[in-house]
Short mmCIF file of C-alpha atoms in Angstrom, two decimals:
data_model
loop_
_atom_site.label_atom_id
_atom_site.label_comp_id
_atom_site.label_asym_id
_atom_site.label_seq_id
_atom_site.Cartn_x
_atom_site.Cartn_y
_atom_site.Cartn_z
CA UNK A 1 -52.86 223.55 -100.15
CA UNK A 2 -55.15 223.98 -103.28
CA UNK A 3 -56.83 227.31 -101.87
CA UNK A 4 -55.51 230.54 -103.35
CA UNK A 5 -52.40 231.47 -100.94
CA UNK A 6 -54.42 234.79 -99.69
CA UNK A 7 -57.11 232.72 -97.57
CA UNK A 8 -55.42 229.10 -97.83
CA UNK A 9 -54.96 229.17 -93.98
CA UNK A 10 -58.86 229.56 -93.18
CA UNK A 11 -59.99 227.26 -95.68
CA UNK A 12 -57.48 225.06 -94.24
CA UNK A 13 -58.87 225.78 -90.95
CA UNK A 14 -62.63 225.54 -92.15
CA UNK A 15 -61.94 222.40 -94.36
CA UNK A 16 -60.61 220.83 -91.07
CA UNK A 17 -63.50 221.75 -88.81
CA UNK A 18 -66.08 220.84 -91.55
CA UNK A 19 -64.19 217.07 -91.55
CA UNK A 20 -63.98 216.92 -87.80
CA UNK A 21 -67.45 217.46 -87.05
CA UNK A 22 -68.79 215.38 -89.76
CA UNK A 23 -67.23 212.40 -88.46
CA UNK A 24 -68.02 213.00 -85.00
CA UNK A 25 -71.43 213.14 -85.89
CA UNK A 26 -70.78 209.92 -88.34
CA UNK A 27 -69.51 208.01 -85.28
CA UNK A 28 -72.61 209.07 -82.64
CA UNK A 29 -74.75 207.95 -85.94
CA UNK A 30 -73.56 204.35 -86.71
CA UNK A 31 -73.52 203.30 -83.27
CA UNK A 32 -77.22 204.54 -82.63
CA UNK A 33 -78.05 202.50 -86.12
CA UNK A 34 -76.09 199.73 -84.70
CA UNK A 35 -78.44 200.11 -81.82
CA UNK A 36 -81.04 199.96 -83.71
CA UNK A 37 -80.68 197.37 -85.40
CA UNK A 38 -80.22 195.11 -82.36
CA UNK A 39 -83.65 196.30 -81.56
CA UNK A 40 -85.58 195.64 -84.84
CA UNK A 41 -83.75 191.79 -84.12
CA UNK A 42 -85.11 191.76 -80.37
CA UNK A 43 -88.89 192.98 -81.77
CA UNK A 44 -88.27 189.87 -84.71
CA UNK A 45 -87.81 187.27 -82.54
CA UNK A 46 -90.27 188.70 -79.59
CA UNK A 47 -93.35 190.27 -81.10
CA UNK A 48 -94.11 191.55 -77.78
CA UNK A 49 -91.39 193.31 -77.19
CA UNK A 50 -91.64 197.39 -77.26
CA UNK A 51 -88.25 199.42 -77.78
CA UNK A 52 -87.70 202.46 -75.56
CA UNK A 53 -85.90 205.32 -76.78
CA UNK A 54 -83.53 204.61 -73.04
CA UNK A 55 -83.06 201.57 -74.16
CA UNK A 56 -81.35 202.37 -77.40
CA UNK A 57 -79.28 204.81 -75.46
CA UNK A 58 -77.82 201.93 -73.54
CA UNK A 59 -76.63 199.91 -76.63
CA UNK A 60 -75.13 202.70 -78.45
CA UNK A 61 -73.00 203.28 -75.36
CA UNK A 62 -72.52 199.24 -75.46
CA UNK A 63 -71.88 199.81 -78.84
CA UNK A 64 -68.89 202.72 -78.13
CA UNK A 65 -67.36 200.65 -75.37
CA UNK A 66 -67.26 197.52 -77.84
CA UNK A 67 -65.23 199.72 -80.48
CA UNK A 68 -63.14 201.46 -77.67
CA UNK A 69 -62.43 198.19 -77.07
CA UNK A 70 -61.01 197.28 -80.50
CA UNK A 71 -59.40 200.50 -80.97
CA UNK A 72 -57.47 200.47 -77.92
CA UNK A 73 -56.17 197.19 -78.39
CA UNK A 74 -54.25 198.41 -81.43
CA UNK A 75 -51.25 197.53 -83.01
CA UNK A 76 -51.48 194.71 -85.45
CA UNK A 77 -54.67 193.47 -84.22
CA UNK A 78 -57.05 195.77 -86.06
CA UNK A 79 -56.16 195.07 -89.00
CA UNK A 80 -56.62 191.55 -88.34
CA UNK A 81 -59.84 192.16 -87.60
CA UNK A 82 -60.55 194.42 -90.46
CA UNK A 83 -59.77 191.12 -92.76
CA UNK A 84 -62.15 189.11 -90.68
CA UNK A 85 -64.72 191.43 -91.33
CA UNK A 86 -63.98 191.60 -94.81
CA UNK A 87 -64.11 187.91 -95.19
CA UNK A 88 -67.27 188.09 -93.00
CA UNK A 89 -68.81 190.84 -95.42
CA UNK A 90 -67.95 188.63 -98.52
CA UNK A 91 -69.69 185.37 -97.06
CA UNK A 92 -72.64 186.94 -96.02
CA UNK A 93 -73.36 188.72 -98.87
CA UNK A 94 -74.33 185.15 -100.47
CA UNK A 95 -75.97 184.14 -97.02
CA UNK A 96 -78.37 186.70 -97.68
CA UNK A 97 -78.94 186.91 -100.99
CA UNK A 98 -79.16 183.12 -102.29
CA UNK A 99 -82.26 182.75 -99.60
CA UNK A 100 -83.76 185.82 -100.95
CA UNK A 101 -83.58 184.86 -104.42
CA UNK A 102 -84.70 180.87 -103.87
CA UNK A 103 -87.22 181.27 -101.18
CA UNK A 104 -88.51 184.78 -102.12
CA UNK A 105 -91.73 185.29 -103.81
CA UNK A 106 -91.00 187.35 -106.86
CA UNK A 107 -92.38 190.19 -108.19
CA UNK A 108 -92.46 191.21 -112.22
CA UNK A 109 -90.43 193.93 -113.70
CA UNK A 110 -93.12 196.07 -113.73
CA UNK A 111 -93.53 195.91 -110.32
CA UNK A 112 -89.76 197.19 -109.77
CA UNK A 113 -89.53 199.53 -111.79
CA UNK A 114 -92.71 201.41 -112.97
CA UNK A 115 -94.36 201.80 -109.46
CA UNK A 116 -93.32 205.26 -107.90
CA UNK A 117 -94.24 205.74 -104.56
CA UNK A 118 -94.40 209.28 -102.53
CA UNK A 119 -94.55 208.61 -99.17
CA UNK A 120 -93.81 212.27 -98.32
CA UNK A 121 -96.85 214.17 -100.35
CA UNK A 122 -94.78 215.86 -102.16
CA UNK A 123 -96.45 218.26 -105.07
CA UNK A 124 -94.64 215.83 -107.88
CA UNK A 125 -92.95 212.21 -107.88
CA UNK A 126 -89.55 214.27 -108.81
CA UNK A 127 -88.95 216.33 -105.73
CA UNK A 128 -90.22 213.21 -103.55
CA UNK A 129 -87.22 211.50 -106.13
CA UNK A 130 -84.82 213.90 -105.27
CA UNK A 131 -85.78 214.21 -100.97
CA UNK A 132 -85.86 210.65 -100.89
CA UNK A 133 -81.95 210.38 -102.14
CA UNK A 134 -80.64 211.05 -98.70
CA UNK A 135 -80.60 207.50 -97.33
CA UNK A 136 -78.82 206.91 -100.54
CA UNK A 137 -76.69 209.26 -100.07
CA UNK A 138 -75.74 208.54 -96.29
CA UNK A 139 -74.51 205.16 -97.95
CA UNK A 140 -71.80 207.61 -99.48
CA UNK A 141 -70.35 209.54 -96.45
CA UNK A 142 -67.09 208.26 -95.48
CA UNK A 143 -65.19 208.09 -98.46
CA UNK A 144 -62.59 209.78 -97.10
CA UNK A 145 -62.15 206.99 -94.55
CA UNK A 146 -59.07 205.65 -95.55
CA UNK A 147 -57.25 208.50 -95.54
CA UNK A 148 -57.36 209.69 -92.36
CA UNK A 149 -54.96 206.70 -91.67
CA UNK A 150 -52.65 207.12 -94.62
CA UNK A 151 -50.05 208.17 -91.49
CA UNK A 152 -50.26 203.78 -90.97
CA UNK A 153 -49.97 202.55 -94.31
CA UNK A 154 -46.89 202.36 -96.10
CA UNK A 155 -47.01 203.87 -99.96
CA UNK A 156 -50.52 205.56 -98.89
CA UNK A 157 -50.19 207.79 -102.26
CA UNK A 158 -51.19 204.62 -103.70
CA UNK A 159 -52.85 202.00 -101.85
CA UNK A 160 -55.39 204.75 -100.19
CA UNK A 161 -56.91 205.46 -103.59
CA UNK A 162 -56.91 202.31 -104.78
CA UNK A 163 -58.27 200.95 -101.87
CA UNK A 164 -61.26 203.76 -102.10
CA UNK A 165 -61.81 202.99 -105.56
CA UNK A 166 -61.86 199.09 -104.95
CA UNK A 167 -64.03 199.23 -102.44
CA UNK A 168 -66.52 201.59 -103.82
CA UNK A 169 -66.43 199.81 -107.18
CA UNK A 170 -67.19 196.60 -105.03
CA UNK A 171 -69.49 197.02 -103.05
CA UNK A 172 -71.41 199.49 -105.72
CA UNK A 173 -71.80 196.18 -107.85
CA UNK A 174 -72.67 193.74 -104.99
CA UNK A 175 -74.81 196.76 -103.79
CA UNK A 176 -76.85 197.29 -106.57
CA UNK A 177 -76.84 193.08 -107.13
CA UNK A 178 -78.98 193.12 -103.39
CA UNK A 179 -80.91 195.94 -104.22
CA UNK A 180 -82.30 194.35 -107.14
CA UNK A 181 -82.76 190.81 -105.47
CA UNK A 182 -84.58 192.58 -102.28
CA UNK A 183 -87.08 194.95 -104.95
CA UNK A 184 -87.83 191.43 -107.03
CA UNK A 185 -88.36 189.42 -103.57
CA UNK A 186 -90.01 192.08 -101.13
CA UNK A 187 -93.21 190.12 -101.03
CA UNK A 188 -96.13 192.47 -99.92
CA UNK A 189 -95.35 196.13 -100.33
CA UNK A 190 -98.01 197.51 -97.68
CA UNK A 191 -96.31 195.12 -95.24
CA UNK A 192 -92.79 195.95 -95.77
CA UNK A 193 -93.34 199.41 -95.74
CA UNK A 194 -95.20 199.08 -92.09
CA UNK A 195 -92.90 196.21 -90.50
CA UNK A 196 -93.35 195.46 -87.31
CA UNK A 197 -89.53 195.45 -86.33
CA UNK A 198 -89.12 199.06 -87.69
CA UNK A 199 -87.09 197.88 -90.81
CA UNK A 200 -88.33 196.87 -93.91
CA UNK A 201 -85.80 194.33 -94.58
CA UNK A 202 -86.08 192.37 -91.96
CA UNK A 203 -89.84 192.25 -93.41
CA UNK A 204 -88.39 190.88 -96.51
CA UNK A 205 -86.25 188.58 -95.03
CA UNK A 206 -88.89 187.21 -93.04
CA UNK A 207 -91.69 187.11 -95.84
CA UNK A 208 -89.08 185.31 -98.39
CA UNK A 209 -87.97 182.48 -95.55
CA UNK A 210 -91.34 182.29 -93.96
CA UNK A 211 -89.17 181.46 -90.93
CA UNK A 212 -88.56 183.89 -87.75
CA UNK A 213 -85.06 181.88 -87.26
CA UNK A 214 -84.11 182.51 -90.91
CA UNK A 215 -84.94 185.88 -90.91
CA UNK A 216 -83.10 186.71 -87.93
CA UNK A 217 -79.73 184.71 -88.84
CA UNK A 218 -79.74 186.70 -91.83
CA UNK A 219 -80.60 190.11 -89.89
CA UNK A 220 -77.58 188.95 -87.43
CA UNK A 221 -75.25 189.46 -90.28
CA UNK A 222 -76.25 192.60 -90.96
CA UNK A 223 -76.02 193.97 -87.48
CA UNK A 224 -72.57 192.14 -86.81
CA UNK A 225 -71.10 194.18 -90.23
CA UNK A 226 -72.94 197.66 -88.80
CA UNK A 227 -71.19 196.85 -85.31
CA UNK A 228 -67.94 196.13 -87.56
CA UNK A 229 -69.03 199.50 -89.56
CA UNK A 230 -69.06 201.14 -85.57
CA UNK A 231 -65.41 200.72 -84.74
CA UNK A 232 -64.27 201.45 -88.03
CA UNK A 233 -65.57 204.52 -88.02
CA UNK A 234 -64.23 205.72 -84.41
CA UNK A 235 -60.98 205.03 -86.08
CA UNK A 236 -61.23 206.96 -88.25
CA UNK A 237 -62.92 209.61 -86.60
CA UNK A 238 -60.22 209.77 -84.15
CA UNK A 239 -57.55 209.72 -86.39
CA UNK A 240 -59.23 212.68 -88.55
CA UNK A 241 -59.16 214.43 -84.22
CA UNK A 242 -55.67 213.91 -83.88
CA UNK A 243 -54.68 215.02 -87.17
CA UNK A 244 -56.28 218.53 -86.57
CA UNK A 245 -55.62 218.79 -83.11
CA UNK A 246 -51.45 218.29 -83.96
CA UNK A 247 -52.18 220.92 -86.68
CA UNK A 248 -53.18 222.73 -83.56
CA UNK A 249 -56.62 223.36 -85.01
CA UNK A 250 -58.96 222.13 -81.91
CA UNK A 251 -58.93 223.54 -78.44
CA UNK A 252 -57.05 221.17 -75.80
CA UNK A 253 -54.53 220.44 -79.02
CA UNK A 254 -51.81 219.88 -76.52
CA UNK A 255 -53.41 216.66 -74.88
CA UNK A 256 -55.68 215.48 -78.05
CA UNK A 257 -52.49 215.62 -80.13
CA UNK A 258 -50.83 212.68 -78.00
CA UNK A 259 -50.20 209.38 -79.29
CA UNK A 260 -50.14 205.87 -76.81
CA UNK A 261 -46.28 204.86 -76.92
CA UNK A 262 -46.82 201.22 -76.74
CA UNK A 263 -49.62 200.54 -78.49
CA UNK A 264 -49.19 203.87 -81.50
CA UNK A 265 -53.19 204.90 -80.80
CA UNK A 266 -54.31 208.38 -80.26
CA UNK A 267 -56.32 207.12 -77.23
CA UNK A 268 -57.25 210.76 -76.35
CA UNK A 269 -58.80 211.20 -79.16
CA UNK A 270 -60.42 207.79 -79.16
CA UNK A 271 -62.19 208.43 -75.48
CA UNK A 272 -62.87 212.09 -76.80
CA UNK A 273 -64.76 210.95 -80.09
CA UNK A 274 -66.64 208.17 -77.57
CA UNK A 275 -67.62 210.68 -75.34
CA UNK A 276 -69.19 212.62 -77.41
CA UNK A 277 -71.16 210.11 -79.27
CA UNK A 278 -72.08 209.17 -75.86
CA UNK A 279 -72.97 212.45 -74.88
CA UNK A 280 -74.90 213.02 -78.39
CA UNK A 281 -76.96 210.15 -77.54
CA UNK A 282 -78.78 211.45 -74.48
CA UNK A 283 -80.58 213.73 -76.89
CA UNK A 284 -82.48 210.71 -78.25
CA UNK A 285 -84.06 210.48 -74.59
CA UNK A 286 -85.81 213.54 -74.91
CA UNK A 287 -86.86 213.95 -78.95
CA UNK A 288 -85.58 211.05 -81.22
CA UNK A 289 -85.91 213.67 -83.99
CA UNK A 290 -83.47 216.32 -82.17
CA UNK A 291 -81.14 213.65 -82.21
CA UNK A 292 -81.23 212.37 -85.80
CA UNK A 293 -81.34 215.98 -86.98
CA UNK A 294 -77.96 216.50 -85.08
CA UNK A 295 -76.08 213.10 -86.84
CA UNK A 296 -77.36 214.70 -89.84
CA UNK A 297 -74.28 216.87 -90.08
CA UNK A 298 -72.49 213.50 -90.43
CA UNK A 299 -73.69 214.18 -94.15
CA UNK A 300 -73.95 217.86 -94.47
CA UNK A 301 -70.43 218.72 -92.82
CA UNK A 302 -68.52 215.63 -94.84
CA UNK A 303 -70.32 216.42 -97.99
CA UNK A 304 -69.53 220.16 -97.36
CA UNK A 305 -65.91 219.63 -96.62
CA UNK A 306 -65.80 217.16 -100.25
CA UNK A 307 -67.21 220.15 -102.15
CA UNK A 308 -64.75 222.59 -101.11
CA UNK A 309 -61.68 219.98 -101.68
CA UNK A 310 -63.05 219.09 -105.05
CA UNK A 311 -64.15 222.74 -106.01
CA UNK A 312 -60.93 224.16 -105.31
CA UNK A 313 -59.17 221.37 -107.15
CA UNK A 314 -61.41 221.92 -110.35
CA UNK A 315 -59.86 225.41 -110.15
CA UNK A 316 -56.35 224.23 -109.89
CA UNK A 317 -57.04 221.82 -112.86
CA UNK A 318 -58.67 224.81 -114.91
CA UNK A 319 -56.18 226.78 -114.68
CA UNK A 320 -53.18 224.91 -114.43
CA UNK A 321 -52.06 225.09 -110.84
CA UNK A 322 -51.33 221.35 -110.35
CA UNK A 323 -47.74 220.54 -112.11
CA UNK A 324 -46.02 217.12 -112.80
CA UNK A 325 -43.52 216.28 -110.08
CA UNK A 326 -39.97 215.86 -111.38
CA UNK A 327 -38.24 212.50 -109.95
CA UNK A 328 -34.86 214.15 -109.51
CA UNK A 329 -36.02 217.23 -107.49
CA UNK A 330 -35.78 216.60 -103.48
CA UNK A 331 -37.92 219.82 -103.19
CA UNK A 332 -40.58 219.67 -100.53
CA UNK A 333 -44.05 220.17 -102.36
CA UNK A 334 -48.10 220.25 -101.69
CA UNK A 335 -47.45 221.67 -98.79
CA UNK A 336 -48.49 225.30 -97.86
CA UNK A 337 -46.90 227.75 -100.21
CA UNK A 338 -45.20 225.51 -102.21
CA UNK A 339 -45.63 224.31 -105.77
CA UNK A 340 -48.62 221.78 -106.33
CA UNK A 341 -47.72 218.38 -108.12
CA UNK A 342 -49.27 215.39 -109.35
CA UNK A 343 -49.23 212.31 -107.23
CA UNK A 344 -49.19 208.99 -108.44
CA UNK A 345 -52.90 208.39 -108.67
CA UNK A 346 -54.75 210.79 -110.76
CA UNK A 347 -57.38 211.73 -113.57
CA UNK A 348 -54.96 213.47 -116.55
CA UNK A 349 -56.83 215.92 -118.65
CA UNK A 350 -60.03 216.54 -119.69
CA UNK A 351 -61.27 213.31 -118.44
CA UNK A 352 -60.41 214.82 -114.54
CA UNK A 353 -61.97 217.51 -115.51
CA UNK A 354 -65.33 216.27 -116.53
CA UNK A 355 -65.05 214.15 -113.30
CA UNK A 356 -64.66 216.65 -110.78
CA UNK A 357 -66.96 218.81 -112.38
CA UNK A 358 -69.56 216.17 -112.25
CA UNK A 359 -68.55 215.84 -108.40
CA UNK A 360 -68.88 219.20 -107.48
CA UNK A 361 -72.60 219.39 -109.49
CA UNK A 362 -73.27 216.32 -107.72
CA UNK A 363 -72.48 217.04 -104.31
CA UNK A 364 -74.27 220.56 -104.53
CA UNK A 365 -77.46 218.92 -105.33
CA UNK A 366 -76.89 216.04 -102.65
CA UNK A 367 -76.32 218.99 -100.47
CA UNK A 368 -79.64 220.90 -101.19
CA UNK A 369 -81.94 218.27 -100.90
CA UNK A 370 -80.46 217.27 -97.63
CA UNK A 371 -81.85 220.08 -95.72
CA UNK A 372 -85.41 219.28 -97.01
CA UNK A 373 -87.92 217.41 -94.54
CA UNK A 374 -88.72 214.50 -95.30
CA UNK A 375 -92.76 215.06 -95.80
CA UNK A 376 -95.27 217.40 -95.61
CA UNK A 377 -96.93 218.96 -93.86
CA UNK A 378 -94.13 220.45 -92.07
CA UNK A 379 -94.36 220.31 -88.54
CA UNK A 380 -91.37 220.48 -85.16
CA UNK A 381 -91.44 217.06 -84.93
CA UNK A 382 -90.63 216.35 -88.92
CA UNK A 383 -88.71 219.66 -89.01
CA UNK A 384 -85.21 218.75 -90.91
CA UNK A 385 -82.41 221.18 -88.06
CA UNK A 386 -79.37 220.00 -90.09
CA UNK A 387 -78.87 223.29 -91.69
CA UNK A 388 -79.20 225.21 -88.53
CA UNK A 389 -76.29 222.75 -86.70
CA UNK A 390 -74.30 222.78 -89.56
CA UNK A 391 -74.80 227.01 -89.43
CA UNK A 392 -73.75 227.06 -85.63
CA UNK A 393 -70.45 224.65 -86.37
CA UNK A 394 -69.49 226.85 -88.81
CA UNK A 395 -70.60 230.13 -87.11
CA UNK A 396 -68.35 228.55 -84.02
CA UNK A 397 -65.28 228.01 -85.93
CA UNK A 398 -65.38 230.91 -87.14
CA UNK A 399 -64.93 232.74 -83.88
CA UNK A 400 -62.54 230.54 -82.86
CA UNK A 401 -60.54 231.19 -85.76
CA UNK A 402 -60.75 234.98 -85.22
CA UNK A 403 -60.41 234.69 -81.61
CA UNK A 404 -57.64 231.99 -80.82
CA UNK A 405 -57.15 229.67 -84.04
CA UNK A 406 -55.13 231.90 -86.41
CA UNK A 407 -52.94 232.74 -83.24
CA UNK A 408 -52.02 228.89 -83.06
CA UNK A 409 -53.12 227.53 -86.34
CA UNK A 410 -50.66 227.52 -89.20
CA UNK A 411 -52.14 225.13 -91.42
CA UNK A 412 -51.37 221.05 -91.39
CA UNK A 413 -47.90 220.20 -90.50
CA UNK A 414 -46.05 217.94 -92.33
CA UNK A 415 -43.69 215.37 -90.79
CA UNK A 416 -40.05 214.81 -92.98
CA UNK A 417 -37.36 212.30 -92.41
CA UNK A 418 -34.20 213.28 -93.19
CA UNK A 419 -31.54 210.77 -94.93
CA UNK A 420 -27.65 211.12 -93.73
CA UNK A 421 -25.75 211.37 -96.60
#
């Protein structure tokens, strides 16, 4: 839609596959945190107990069938759910930080904020800066979430950005609010960053409460949102499957691209997406590091497929591609070949301007630093893969696009309704 006419179809095509295998990869990835993170709350409350890398194999799948579960059910119950969670997310926030902030011991400013640490041995603090963005970053993949179901929302053009926007602008604040309160409260620094449990803030939580029950009711919360997190993000990564594969852009298209009559869930695509995550997982039983190197394209394929959207979009806004849509036209537009209009959410002017350029500088450098290990010396066991998946996805879509895709693949279709007049 935004790509020059002459190669919109593959950038369509790549843009797709980019999407698609980022949250694939996002899906096998929060369930094996989820895993996780009922492990580091099994080794709190029994210091003798010694995780397995089988073991967390078995609760991601737990984890899958749990948000198969949910996603099947459909209908009107998950969103239901959704506002439990919500309310969930909103109560615990303030379960978790009021102990932190009363019981914690805390530390001075210059404690927070002059002591630089570099864990990897990097030649200067800066580049360890930089490497060390990417659990930050992580935090960041998925903003595309919501629209992969604008097909269920009524006025998406609207309430999908503003949702995105409220949501990012909400938790950024109540993010940064924790942040602050766990940095002022960690207690002892050589201890947190060696925890026992594997996390460091269940270290903090248990140093500030000085109470194993405390600390784990606290960690509980956390791993019920992550679970929450889990089937959220199957949803949307099989919505993002079905979308492509009725654009005809994945092989088996014919079956992924059918929807349950009764209960209006792509439940193809949901036991497809769980499948693979469970499949994904079984690499964490022979090399823990294969296996996190492969999720990785959870961040390198999403933020890949945001650069390209928001690049090409600069270039519409730069040179004027994108006009204002006229109320008492009934001319189908922002569709392939036709005219490009403003929606009713946007950045006018300059101002988008500046913002999209910052994007695209921003996401370049996220990107960079991604495919950086995480220390030195660089060895097969630290070695960061992510750039050599995210090469072979491409390299495959590629020759599928040559070989069968552009035979089948016309670039997304768009669903009208006709009024009779």
């Amino acid at each position: 839609m935004l790509a020059p006419r002459s190669v919109h179809k593959f950038a369509s095509y790549t843009e797709g596959w980019l999407t698609v295998i980022g949250w694939q990869a996002l899906c096998a990835g929060a369930g094996y945190l989820s895993a996780n993170l009922i492990q580091g709350l099994a080794s709190l409350t029994h210091p003798n107990y010694h995780p397995h890398p089988y073991q967390v194999t078995l609760l991601l799948w737990a984890v899958i069938v749990l948000s198969v579960f949910i996603n099947a059910i459909g209908g009107t119950f998950l969103p239901k759910f959704e506002g439990l969670i919500l309310i969930l997310h909103c109560l615990g926030y303030f379960a978790i930080l009021l102990p932190l902030v009363v019981l914690g011991e805390h530390q001075n400013s210059s404690q927070v904020f002059d002591v630089f640490l570099n864990g990897g041995n990097w030649p200067t603090e800066g580049l360890s800066f930089m490497i060390g963005l990417t659990g930050s970053i992580f935090v960041f993949v998925g903003a595309d979430g919501a629209i992969h179901m604008s097909e269920e929302i009524v006025n998406a053009a609207v309430i999908v950005p503003r949702s995105i926007v409220f949501s990012y602008t909400y938790n950024g604040i109540l993010g940064f609010g924790i942040l602050l309160t766990a940095l002022f409260c960690r207690g002892d620094l050589d201890t947190v960053l060696n925890p026992p449990s594997g996390y460091a803030f269940i270290e903090i939580f248990l140093q500030a409460t000085e109470s194993t029950t405390g600390a784990a009711v606290m960690t509980c919360i956390i791993t019920v949102m992550q679970l929450a997190a889990s089937i959220s993000i199957l949803t949307s990564s099989s919505r993002m499957l079905w979308s492509f594969a009725r654009d005809h852009g994945v092989p088996g298209w014919r079956i992924l691209s059918k929807v349950h009559q009764r209960s209006t869930v792509p439940i193809w695509c949901v036991a497809v997406t769980s499948l693979i995550s469970c499949l994904l997982s079984l690499i964490n039983l022979g090399s823990p590091t294969a296996f996190n190197d492969v999720v990785s394209i959870s961040v390198a394929g999403l933020y890949s497929s945001y650069l390209v959207a928001l690049g090409l979009l600069l270039y519409r806004r730069c040179t004027g591609g994108i006009k204002f849509s006229n109320t008492s036209d009934d001319s189908l537009t922002n569709t392939s070949g036709a005219e490009l209009t403003w929606g009713p959410w946007y950045l006018p002017g300059a101002f988008g301007i500046v913002v999209n350029a910052f994007a695209c500088v921003y996401l370049t450098t996220a990107l960079f630093f991604t495919f950086w290990p995480t220390e030195l010396p660089v060895k097969a066991d630290n070695m960061n893969y992510s750039v050599l998946v995210l090469g072979t996805v491409i390299l495959f879509s590629t020759i599928h696009y040559i070989f069968w895709g552009k035979k089948e693949y016309t670039g997304p279709l768009v669903e009208v309704s006709r009024s009779r007049g």
